[in-house]
Amino acid sequence: INEFLEALQKLGITITDYRNELKILKAKELLVKTDKNVTDIALLCGFGSSSYFTKMFTKSEKVSPSEYRKNLK
């Protein structure tokens, strides 16, 4: 585990950023494969609120979760 954390540190990635990216990857999968609403997906992926999820998702993907889903259809 220490080696993993050291590798993240060398890349300039915090553990929080890494965890959020993992959550966003799961959210992207759910946005594509389900019809669940954004709030449900946010909570299923471990975000405390849909507004924080939307903020973090948009920061990462440059589009909102709703736009991401719409662009795939």
mmCIF file of C-alpha atoms in Angstrom:
data_model
loop_
_atom_site.group_PDB
_atom_site.id
_atom_site.type_symbol
_atom_site.label_atom_id
_atom_site.label_comp_id
_atom_site.label_asym_id
_atom_site.label_seq_id
_atom_site.Cartn_x
_atom_site.Cartn_y
_atom_site.Cartn_z
ATOM 1 C CA ILE A 1 0.000 0.000 0.000
ATOM 2 C CA ASN A 2 2.815 2.400 0.802
ATOM 3 C CA GLU A 3 4.287 1.852 -2.667
ATOM 4 C CA PHE A 4 0.928 2.635 -4.223
ATOM 5 C CA LEU A 5 0.562 5.842 -2.222
ATOM 6 C CA GLU A 6 4.125 6.838 -3.091
ATOM 7 C CA ALA A 7 3.394 6.264 -6.787
ATOM 8 C CA LEU A 8 0.297 8.457 -6.594
ATOM 9 C CA GLN A 9 2.294 11.119 -4.811
ATOM 10 C CA LYS A 10 4.971 11.082 -7.517
ATOM 11 C CA LEU A 11 2.224 11.589 -10.103
ATOM 12 C CA GLY A 12 0.821 14.499 -8.111
ATOM 13 C CA ILE A 13 -2.441 12.688 -7.401
ATOM 14 C CA THR A 14 -4.009 12.770 -3.966
ATOM 15 C CA ILE A 15 -5.786 9.732 -2.576
ATOM 16 C CA THR A 16 -9.017 11.766 -2.595
ATOM 17 C CA ASP A 17 -8.595 12.565 -6.295
ATOM 18 C CA TYR A 18 -7.914 8.893 -7.011
ATOM 19 C CA ARG A 19 -10.988 7.771 -5.070
ATOM 20 C CA ASN A 20 -13.163 10.341 -6.854
ATOM 21 C CA GLU A 21 -11.912 9.143 -10.240
ATOM 22 C CA LEU A 22 -12.818 5.563 -9.328
ATOM 23 C CA LYS A 23 -16.281 6.735 -8.297
ATOM 24 C CA ILE A 24 -16.667 8.668 -11.549
ATOM 25 C CA LEU A 25 -15.671 5.595 -13.568
ATOM 26 C CA LYS A 26 -18.447 3.641 -11.846
ATOM 27 C CA ALA A 27 -20.876 6.524 -12.389
ATOM 28 C CA LYS A 28 -20.075 6.602 -16.111
ATOM 29 C CA GLU A 29 -20.856 2.893 -16.309
ATOM 30 C CA LEU A 30 -24.186 3.409 -14.526
ATOM 31 C CA LEU A 31 -25.069 6.391 -16.716
ATOM 32 C CA VAL A 32 -24.569 4.225 -19.797
ATOM 33 C CA LYS A 33 -26.060 0.939 -18.604
ATOM 34 C CA THR A 34 -28.987 2.073 -16.449
ATOM 35 C CA ASP A 35 -31.835 4.562 -16.423
ATOM 36 C CA LYS A 36 -31.183 5.533 -12.804
ATOM 37 C CA ASN A 37 -31.382 9.246 -12.116
ATOM 38 C CA VAL A 38 -28.283 11.304 -11.363
ATOM 39 C CA THR A 39 -29.052 11.551 -7.637
ATOM 40 C CA ASP A 40 -29.349 7.774 -7.281
ATOM 41 C CA ILE A 41 -26.116 7.265 -9.210
ATOM 42 C CA ALA A 42 -24.329 9.839 -7.053
ATOM 43 C CA LEU A 43 -25.365 8.053 -3.882
ATOM 44 C CA LEU A 44 -24.646 4.579 -5.274
ATOM 45 C CA CYS A 45 -21.134 5.693 -6.166
ATOM 46 C CA GLY A 46 -20.428 7.072 -2.707
ATOM 47 C CA PHE A 47 -20.870 10.799 -3.214
ATOM 48 C CA GLY A 48 -22.579 12.603 -0.349
ATOM 49 C CA SER A 49 -24.802 14.711 -2.572
ATOM 50 C CA SER A 50 -25.808 14.979 -6.191
ATOM 51 C CA SER A 51 -24.523 18.561 -6.378
ATOM 52 C CA TYR A 52 -21.015 17.537 -5.267
ATOM 53 C CA PHE A 53 -21.141 14.566 -7.651
ATOM 54 C CA THR A 54 -22.163 16.829 -10.544
ATOM 55 C CA LYS A 55 -19.375 19.271 -9.699
ATOM 56 C CA MET A 56 -16.721 16.538 -9.564
ATOM 57 C CA PHE A 57 -18.052 14.716 -12.644
ATOM 58 C CA THR A 58 -18.103 17.930 -14.683
ATOM 59 C CA LYS A 59 -14.582 18.809 -13.541
ATOM 60 C CA SER A 60 -13.343 15.391 -14.672
ATOM 61 C CA GLU A 61 -15.333 14.864 -17.862
ATOM 62 C CA LYS A 62 -15.939 18.477 -18.993
ATOM 63 C CA VAL A 63 -19.687 17.751 -19.265
ATOM 64 C CA SER A 64 -22.379 17.212 -16.651
ATOM 65 C CA PRO A 65 -23.602 13.672 -15.922
ATOM 66 C CA SER A 66 -26.873 14.412 -17.746
ATOM 67 C CA GLU A 67 -25.024 15.756 -20.794
ATOM 68 C CA TYR A 68 -22.699 12.731 -20.737
ATOM 69 C CA ARG A 69 -25.692 10.384 -20.841
ATOM 70 C CA LYS A 70 -27.442 12.432 -23.521
ATOM 71 C CA ASN A 71 -24.336 12.507 -25.735
ATOM 72 C CA LEU A 72 -24.182 8.697 -25.701
ATOM 73 C CA LYS A 73 -27.704 8.208 -26.988
#
